[in-house]
PDB file of C-alpha atoms in Angstrom:
ATOM      1  CA  GLN A 126     115.757-131.671 -30.662  1.00  0.00           C
ATOM      2  CA  LYS A 127     115.872-135.224 -31.876  1.00  0.00           C
ATOM      3  CA  GLU A 128     112.385-136.870 -33.477  1.00  0.00           C
ATOM      4  CA  VAL A 129     112.361-139.682 -31.441  1.00  0.00           C
ATOM      5  CA  GLU A 130     113.996-139.724 -27.430  1.00  0.00           C
ATOM      6  CA  GLN A 131     114.737-142.461 -25.815  1.00  0.00           C
ATOM      7  CA  ASP A 132     116.316-143.383 -22.101  1.00  0.00           C
ATOM      8  CA  PRO A 133     119.716-144.821 -22.166  1.00  0.00           C
ATOM      9  CA  GLY A 134     119.906-145.941 -19.073  1.00  0.00           C
ATOM     10  CA  PRO A 135     121.618-148.778 -18.309  1.00  0.00           C
ATOM     11  CA  LEU A 136     117.949-149.717 -16.156  1.00  0.00           C
ATOM     12  CA  SER A 137     118.797-152.970 -14.113  1.00  0.00           C
ATOM     13  CA  VAL A 138     116.595-155.380 -12.995  1.00  0.00           C
ATOM     14  CA  PRO A 139     115.949-158.716 -10.774  1.00  0.00           C
ATOM     15  CA  GLU A 140     115.351-161.814 -12.754  1.00  0.00           C
ATOM     16  CA  GLY A 141     111.430-162.238 -12.463  1.00  0.00           C
ATOM     17  CA  ALA A 142     110.535-158.309 -12.408  1.00  0.00           C
ATOM     18  CA  ILE A 143     108.824-156.715 -15.205  1.00  0.00           C
ATOM     19  CA  VAL A 144     110.367-154.625 -17.328  1.00  0.00           C
ATOM     20  CA  SER A 145     109.432-150.884 -19.490  1.00  0.00           C
ATOM     21  CA  LEU A 146     110.790-149.150 -21.544  1.00  0.00           C
ATOM     22  CA  ASN A 147     109.643-146.162 -23.269  1.00  0.00           C
ATOM     23  CA  CYS A 148     109.930-143.245 -25.990  1.00  0.00           C
ATOM     24  CA  THR A 149     108.219-140.731 -26.912  1.00  0.00           C
ATOM     25  CA  TYR A 150     108.576-139.108 -30.953  1.00  0.00           C
ATOM     26  CA  SER A 151     107.217-135.203 -32.039  1.00  0.00           C
ATOM     27  CA  ASN A 152     107.189-136.233 -35.792  1.00  0.00           C
ATOM     28  CA  SER A 153     102.122-136.378 -35.915  1.00  0.00           C
ATOM     29  CA  ALA A 154     103.443-138.508 -39.748  1.00  0.00           C
ATOM     30  CA  PHE A 155     104.386-141.881 -37.793  1.00  0.00           C
ATOM     31  CA  GLN A 156     102.101-144.530 -37.650  1.00  0.00           C
ATOM     32  CA  TYR A 157     104.158-147.643 -37.912  1.00  0.00           C
ATOM     33  CA  PHE A 158     105.785-148.469 -34.302  1.00  0.00           C
ATOM     34  CA  MET A 159     108.766-151.010 -33.555  1.00  0.00           C
ATOM     35  CA  TRP A 160     110.687-152.264 -31.316  1.00  0.00           C
ATOM     36  CA  TYR A 161     114.042-154.053 -31.722  1.00  0.00           C
ATOM     37  CA  ARG A 162     116.066-156.013 -29.037  1.00  0.00           C
ATOM     38  CA  GLN A 163     120.165-155.653 -30.065  1.00  0.00           C
ATOM     39  CA  TYR A 164     122.264-157.875 -28.036  1.00  0.00           C
ATOM     40  CA  SER A 165     126.572-156.474 -28.449  1.00  0.00           C
ATOM     41  CA  ARG A 166     127.967-156.339 -31.248  1.00  0.00           C
ATOM     42  CA  LYS A 167     125.192-158.010 -32.828  1.00  0.00           C
ATOM     43  CA  GLY A 168     122.382-156.433 -35.987  1.00  0.00           C
ATOM     44  CA  PRO A 169     118.881-155.511 -34.034  1.00  0.00           C
ATOM     45  CA  GLU A 170     116.279-158.170 -34.646  1.00  0.00           C
ATOM     46  CA  LEU A 171     112.653-157.469 -34.864  1.00  0.00           C
ATOM     47  CA  LEU A 172     110.390-158.037 -31.820  1.00  0.00           C
ATOM     48  CA  MET A 173     107.327-155.976 -32.340  1.00  0.00           C
ATOM     49  CA  TYR A 174     105.481-154.294 -34.706  1.00  0.00           C
ATOM     50  CA  THR A 175     102.558-152.719 -33.914  1.00  0.00           C
ATOM     51  CA  TYR A 176     100.371-150.289 -36.082  1.00  0.00           C
ATOM     52  CA  SER A 177      98.173-147.184 -35.044  1.00  0.00           C
ATOM     53  CA  SER A 178      97.888-146.958 -31.090  1.00  0.00           C
ATOM     54  CA  GLY A 179      96.534-149.853 -29.091  1.00  0.00           C
ATOM     55  CA  ASN A 180      97.754-152.635 -27.638  1.00  0.00           C
ATOM     56  CA  LYS A 181     100.042-156.037 -28.745  1.00  0.00           C
ATOM     57  CA  GLU A 182     101.173-159.010 -26.904  1.00  0.00           C
ATOM     58  CA  ASP A 183     103.619-162.103 -27.659  1.00  0.00           C
ATOM     59  CA  GLY A 184     104.560-163.991 -25.113  1.00  0.00           C
ATOM     60  CA  ARG A 185     106.204-161.876 -22.523  1.00  0.00           C
ATOM     61  CA  PHE A 186     106.560-158.551 -24.628  1.00  0.00           C
ATOM     62  CA  THR A 187     103.344-155.958 -25.077  1.00  0.00           C
ATOM     63  CA  ALA A 188     103.789-153.334 -26.507  1.00  0.00           C
ATOM     64  CA  GLN A 189     101.801-149.758 -26.348  1.00  0.00           C
ATOM     65  CA  VAL A 190     101.425-147.222 -28.318  1.00  0.00           C
ATOM     66  CA  ASP A 191      99.285-143.501 -27.264  1.00  0.00           C
ATOM     67  CA  LYS A 192      99.040-141.656 -30.504  1.00  0.00           C
ATOM     68  CA  SER A 193      98.005-138.336 -28.648  1.00  0.00           C
ATOM     69  CA  SER A 194     100.610-138.401 -25.892  1.00  0.00           C
ATOM     70  CA  LYS A 195     103.102-139.533 -29.248  1.00  0.00           C
ATOM     71  CA  TYR A 196     104.472-142.583 -26.532  1.00  0.00           C
ATOM     72  CA  ILE A 197     105.203-145.860 -26.843  1.00  0.00           C
ATOM     73  CA  SER A 198     105.926-148.862 -24.618  1.00  0.00           C
ATOM     74  CA  LEU A 199     107.559-152.262 -24.264  1.00  0.00           C
ATOM     75  CA  PHE A 200     106.259-154.118 -21.195  1.00  0.00           C
ATOM     76  CA  ILE A 201     108.773-157.090 -20.379  1.00  0.00           C
ATOM     77  CA  ARG A 202     107.261-159.594 -18.596  1.00  0.00           C
ATOM     78  CA  ASP A 203     109.575-162.253 -16.411  1.00  0.00           C
ATOM     79  CA  SER A 204     112.444-160.408 -17.166  1.00  0.00           C
ATOM     80  CA  GLN A 205     115.158-163.521 -17.880  1.00  0.00           C
ATOM     81  CA  PRO A 206     119.190-162.966 -17.781  1.00  0.00           C
ATOM     82  CA  SER A 207     118.700-163.741 -21.640  1.00  0.00           C
ATOM     83  CA  ASP A 208     116.670-160.124 -22.241  1.00  0.00           C
ATOM     84  CA  SER A 209     120.259-158.332 -20.819  1.00  0.00           C
ATOM     85  CA  ALA A 210     120.576-156.119 -24.078  1.00  0.00           C
ATOM     86  CA  THR A 211     120.439-152.770 -25.645  1.00  0.00           C
ATOM     87  CA  TYR A 212     116.358-152.799 -26.778  1.00  0.00           C
ATOM     88  CA  LEU A 213     115.888-149.928 -29.674  1.00  0.00           C
ATOM     89  CA  CYS A 214     111.948-148.559 -30.809  1.00  0.00           C
ATOM     90  CA  ALA A 215     111.623-147.280 -34.348  1.00  0.00           C
ATOM     91  CA  MET A 216     108.808-145.795 -36.669  1.00  0.00           C
ATOM     92  CA  SER A 217     107.990-144.652 -39.801  1.00  0.00           C
ATOM     93  CA  ALA A 218     105.138-142.595 -41.787  1.00  0.00           C
ATOM     94  CA  GLY A 219     104.283-146.212 -43.504  1.00  0.00           C
ATOM     95  CA  GLY A 220     104.674-146.405 -47.263  1.00  0.00           C
ATOM     96  CA  GLY A 221     108.057-148.322 -47.040  1.00  0.00           C
ATOM     97  CA  ASN A 222     109.200-145.207 -45.084  1.00  0.00           C
ATOM     98  CA  LYS A 223     112.731-145.555 -43.559  1.00  0.00           C
ATOM     99  CA  LEU A 224     112.756-146.075 -39.509  1.00  0.00           C
ATOM    100  CA  THR A 225     113.529-143.174 -37.107  1.00  0.00           C
ATOM    101  CA  PHE A 226     115.064-144.807 -34.190  1.00  0.00           C
ATOM    102  CA  GLY A 227     115.463-144.328 -30.978  1.00  0.00           C
ATOM    103  CA  THR A 228     119.412-144.054 -29.091  1.00  0.00           C
ATOM    104  CA  GLY A 229     118.287-147.699 -27.429  1.00  0.00           C
ATOM    105  CA  THR A 230     118.244-148.573 -24.011  1.00  0.00           C
ATOM    106  CA  GLN A 231     120.328-151.233 -22.602  1.00  0.00           C
ATOM    107  CA  LEU A 232     118.512-153.250 -19.957  1.00  0.00           C
ATOM    108  CA  LYS A 233     120.426-155.743 -18.310  1.00  0.00           C
ATOM    109  CA  VAL A 234     118.474-158.896 -16.483  1.00  0.00           C
ATOM    110  CA  GLU A 235     121.136-159.570 -13.141  1.00  0.00           C
ATOM    111  CA  LEU A 236     120.353-163.229 -11.382  1.00  0.00           C
TER     112      LEU A 236
ATOM    113  CA  ASP B 225     115.647-169.025 -44.735  1.00  0.00           C
ATOM    114  CA  ALA B 226     119.267-167.429 -44.025  1.00  0.00           C
ATOM    115  CA  GLY B 227     117.401-164.191 -43.227  1.00  0.00           C
ATOM    116  CA  VAL B 228     119.935-160.675 -44.093  1.00  0.00           C
ATOM    117  CA  THR B 229     123.042-161.420 -44.647  1.00  0.00           C
ATOM    118  CA  GLN B 230     126.281-158.721 -44.876  1.00  0.00           C
ATOM    119  CA  SER B 231     129.638-159.220 -46.482  1.00  0.00           C
ATOM    120  CA  PRO B 232     132.478-158.891 -44.588  1.00  0.00           C
ATOM    121  CA  THR B 233     131.814-158.971 -40.904  1.00  0.00           C
ATOM    122  CA  HIS B 234     135.400-156.895 -39.747  1.00  0.00           C
ATOM    123  CA  LEU B 235     137.044-153.969 -42.366  1.00  0.00           C
ATOM    124  CA  ILE B 236     140.200-152.046 -41.437  1.00  0.00           C
ATOM    125  CA  LYS B 237     140.676-148.808 -43.214  1.00  0.00           C
ATOM    126  CA  THR B 238     143.066-145.988 -43.584  1.00  0.00           C
ATOM    127  CA  ARG B 239     141.610-142.452 -43.864  1.00  0.00           C
ATOM    128  CA  GLY B 240     140.642-141.671 -47.450  1.00  0.00           C
ATOM    129  CA  GLN B 241     140.693-144.845 -48.989  1.00  0.00           C
ATOM    130  CA  GLN B 242     137.698-146.083 -50.521  1.00  0.00           C
ATOM    131  CA  VAL B 243     134.930-149.119 -48.779  1.00  0.00           C
ATOM    132  CA  THR B 244     132.563-151.525 -50.544  1.00  0.00           C
ATOM    133  CA  LEU B 245     129.933-153.623 -48.427  1.00  0.00           C
ATOM    134  CA  ARG B 246     127.908-156.429 -49.289  1.00  0.00           C
ATOM    135  CA  CYS B 247     124.066-157.311 -48.527  1.00  0.00           C
ATOM    136  CA  SER B 248     122.010-160.114 -49.750  1.00  0.00           C
ATOM    137  CA  PRO B 249     117.989-159.593 -48.507  1.00  0.00           C
ATOM    138  CA  LYS B 250     116.237-161.895 -46.668  1.00  0.00           C
ATOM    139  CA  SER B 251     114.010-164.616 -49.248  1.00  0.00           C
ATOM    140  CA  GLY B 252     111.407-162.638 -51.267  1.00  0.00           C
ATOM    141  CA  HIS B 253     112.400-159.504 -50.222  1.00  0.00           C
ATOM    142  CA  ASP B 254     113.271-156.858 -52.643  1.00  0.00           C
ATOM    143  CA  THR B 255     113.685-153.390 -50.425  1.00  0.00           C
ATOM    144  CA  VAL B 256     116.998-153.228 -48.766  1.00  0.00           C
ATOM    145  CA  SER B 257     118.320-150.625 -46.811  1.00  0.00           C
ATOM    146  CA  TRP B 258     121.192-148.860 -45.355  1.00  0.00           C
ATOM    147  CA  TYR B 259     121.891-147.681 -42.143  1.00  0.00           C
ATOM    148  CA  GLN B 260     125.711-146.228 -40.217  1.00  0.00           C
ATOM    149  CA  GLN B 261     125.109-147.089 -35.975  1.00  0.00           C
ATOM    150  CA  ALA B 262     127.875-145.949 -33.976  1.00  0.00           C
ATOM    151  CA  LEU B 263     128.727-146.617 -31.408  1.00  0.00           C
ATOM    152  CA  GLY B 264     126.187-146.044 -27.822  1.00  0.00           C
ATOM    153  CA  GLN B 265     123.842-144.417 -30.639  1.00  0.00           C
ATOM    154  CA  GLY B 266     120.754-145.936 -32.872  1.00  0.00           C
ATOM    155  CA  PRO B 267     120.927-146.714 -36.522  1.00  0.00           C
ATOM    156  CA  GLN B 268     120.642-143.692 -38.831  1.00  0.00           C
ATOM    157  CA  PHE B 269     119.213-144.094 -42.178  1.00  0.00           C
ATOM    158  CA  ILE B 270     121.171-143.885 -45.833  1.00  0.00           C
ATOM    159  CA  PHE B 271     119.743-144.645 -48.615  1.00  0.00           C
ATOM    160  CA  GLN B 272     117.667-147.380 -49.782  1.00  0.00           C
ATOM    161  CA  TYR B 273     117.164-148.973 -52.483  1.00  0.00           C
ATOM    162  CA  TYR B 274     114.011-150.234 -54.417  1.00  0.00           C
ATOM    163  CA  GLU B 275     113.338-151.839 -57.934  1.00  0.00           C
ATOM    164  CA  GLU B 276     117.404-150.629 -59.050  1.00  0.00           C
ATOM    165  CA  GLU B 277     116.920-147.430 -57.596  1.00  0.00           C
ATOM    166  CA  GLU B 278     117.651-145.210 -54.381  1.00  0.00           C
ATOM    167  CA  ARG B 279     114.228-144.497 -53.520  1.00  0.00           C
ATOM    168  CA  GLN B 280     115.202-142.179 -50.108  1.00  0.00           C
ATOM    169  CA  ARG B 281     117.945-141.417 -48.656  1.00  0.00           C
ATOM    170  CA  GLY B 282     119.156-139.500 -44.863  1.00  0.00           C
ATOM    171  CA  ASN B 283     121.732-136.358 -44.471  1.00  0.00           C
ATOM    172  CA  PHE B 284     124.472-137.791 -45.817  1.00  0.00           C
ATOM    173  CA  PRO B 285     127.169-136.773 -48.186  1.00  0.00           C
ATOM    174  CA  ASP B 286     127.984-138.052 -51.644  1.00  0.00           C
ATOM    175  CA  ARG B 287     131.108-140.267 -50.409  1.00  0.00           C
ATOM    176  CA  PHE B 288     128.085-142.548 -50.026  1.00  0.00           C
ATOM    177  CA  SER B 289     126.634-144.319 -53.338  1.00  0.00           C
ATOM    178  CA  GLY B 290     125.128-147.797 -53.310  1.00  0.00           C
ATOM    179  CA  HIS B 291     123.572-150.094 -55.936  1.00  0.00           C
ATOM    180  CA  GLN B 292     120.883-153.056 -56.444  1.00  0.00           C
ATOM    181  CA  PHE B 293     121.170-155.762 -58.045  1.00  0.00           C
ATOM    182  CA  PRO B 294     119.000-157.384 -60.476  1.00  0.00           C
ATOM    183  CA  ASN B 295     119.073-159.742 -57.776  1.00  0.00           C
ATOM    184  CA  TYR B 296     117.597-157.398 -54.914  1.00  0.00           C
ATOM    185  CA  SER B 297     120.734-157.467 -53.321  1.00  0.00           C
ATOM    186  CA  SER B 298     123.300-154.496 -52.598  1.00  0.00           C
ATOM    187  CA  GLU B 299     126.385-153.165 -52.251  1.00  0.00           C
ATOM    188  CA  LEU B 300     127.027-149.719 -50.335  1.00  0.00           C
ATOM    189  CA  ASN B 301     131.024-147.590 -51.684  1.00  0.00           C
ATOM    190  CA  VAL B 302     131.775-145.006 -49.237  1.00  0.00           C
ATOM    191  CA  ASN B 303     134.764-142.668 -50.865  1.00  0.00           C
ATOM    192  CA  ALA B 304     137.227-140.167 -48.878  1.00  0.00           C
ATOM    193  CA  LEU B 305     137.061-142.525 -45.909  1.00  0.00           C
ATOM    194  CA  LEU B 306     136.986-139.968 -42.770  1.00  0.00           C
ATOM    195  CA  LEU B 307     137.673-140.738 -39.260  1.00  0.00           C
ATOM    196  CA  GLY B 308     133.366-140.477 -38.073  1.00  0.00           C
ATOM    197  CA  ASP B 309     132.844-142.504 -40.836  1.00  0.00           C
ATOM    198  CA  SER B 310     134.128-145.763 -38.196  1.00  0.00           C
ATOM    199  CA  ALA B 311     130.603-147.352 -37.443  1.00  0.00           C
ATOM    200  CA  LEU B 312     128.271-150.720 -37.688  1.00  0.00           C
ATOM    201  CA  TYR B 313     126.905-150.879 -40.773  1.00  0.00           C
ATOM    202  CA  LEU B 314     124.025-152.291 -40.953  1.00  0.00           C
ATOM    203  CA  CYS B 315     121.646-153.233 -43.853  1.00  0.00           C
ATOM    204  CA  ALA B 316     117.908-154.436 -44.042  1.00  0.00           C
ATOM    205  CA  SER B 317     115.654-156.048 -45.901  1.00  0.00           C
ATOM    206  CA  SER B 318     112.128-155.117 -45.758  1.00  0.00           C
ATOM    207  CA  PRO B 319     108.760-156.941 -48.492  1.00  0.00           C
ATOM    208  CA  GLY B 320     108.204-153.099 -49.489  1.00  0.00           C
ATOM    209  CA  LEU B 321     105.031-152.357 -50.590  1.00  0.00           C
ATOM    210  CA  ALA B 322     104.264-155.869 -51.825  1.00  0.00           C
ATOM    211  CA  GLY B 323     104.048-157.532 -48.558  1.00  0.00           C
ATOM    212  CA  GLY B 324     100.729-154.979 -47.949  1.00  0.00           C
ATOM    213  CA  PRO B 325     100.726-151.626 -46.874  1.00  0.00           C
ATOM    214  CA  TYR B 326     100.995-153.237 -43.898  1.00  0.00           C
ATOM    215  CA  LEU B 327     104.274-154.853 -43.821  1.00  0.00           C
ATOM    216  CA  ALA B 328     105.966-152.943 -45.949  1.00  0.00           C
ATOM    217  CA  ASP B 329     107.888-151.700 -43.177  1.00  0.00           C
ATOM    218  CA  THR B 330     108.808-154.437 -41.184  1.00  0.00           C
ATOM    219  CA  GLN B 331     112.400-154.186 -41.686  1.00  0.00           C
ATOM    220  CA  TYR B 332     114.642-157.200 -41.210  1.00  0.00           C
ATOM    221  CA  PHE B 333     118.570-156.900 -39.907  1.00  0.00           C
ATOM    222  CA  GLY B 334     121.601-158.487 -41.640  1.00  0.00           C
ATOM    223  CA  PRO B 335     124.385-158.846 -38.473  1.00  0.00           C
ATOM    224  CA  GLY B 336     126.409-155.963 -39.811  1.00  0.00           C
ATOM    225  CA  THR B 337     130.091-154.245 -41.142  1.00  0.00           C
ATOM    226  CA  ARG B 338     131.961-153.015 -37.837  1.00  0.00           C
ATOM    227  CA  LEU B 339     134.027-150.715 -39.586  1.00  0.00           C
ATOM    228  CA  THR B 340     137.108-149.147 -38.467  1.00  0.00           C
ATOM    229  CA  VAL B 341     138.871-145.761 -39.971  1.00  0.00           C
ATOM    230  CA  LEU B 342     142.994-145.549 -38.389  1.00  0.00           C
TER     231      LEU B 342
END
């Protein structure tokens, strides 16, 4: 069993839709949770960074962490075609530790 | 701020050869991590360098080695290349513990080096 599970998709939504992306994990030591966006053949770009449980909002993006359920989510409001990319969740135990990634969810926002 | 830079962009090698990939971290960052990303997969941690020493290592064989220089830049070396080493190799930098406990794990990635082994 992988430490981090993420549905690979692909997920296709119409422009303007609310997108929900999710990951589950098994390692209770994870305390820091990140979402990265990766365009085709590019490096991952850090979108959101949260510590422990709770919500964090940045523009059209909201990250949620539920440590009791070992479940994290990223919501994208008013999705745009430019949001079409692969979204990777990542997590670490803290203290400058390594990141453990999910497999990524491929998102396509259609006009 | 140039961000994390990597060279070369693309590389084609044959089985058994050796390769060296290079990375310059984001300004103000002293910790460099390397990841391997196979097609359709998330990045897998190879190792991390801090103060010119390997600080952590993932489940990769000794054919994978690295180095960090006094200016914090880093190299990844892979010996005796296998077909399965074909992947996107990503370098990430972070402020490490100097950034405080909250930011220590914020890793910023470079564009990657795409390695093809024939």
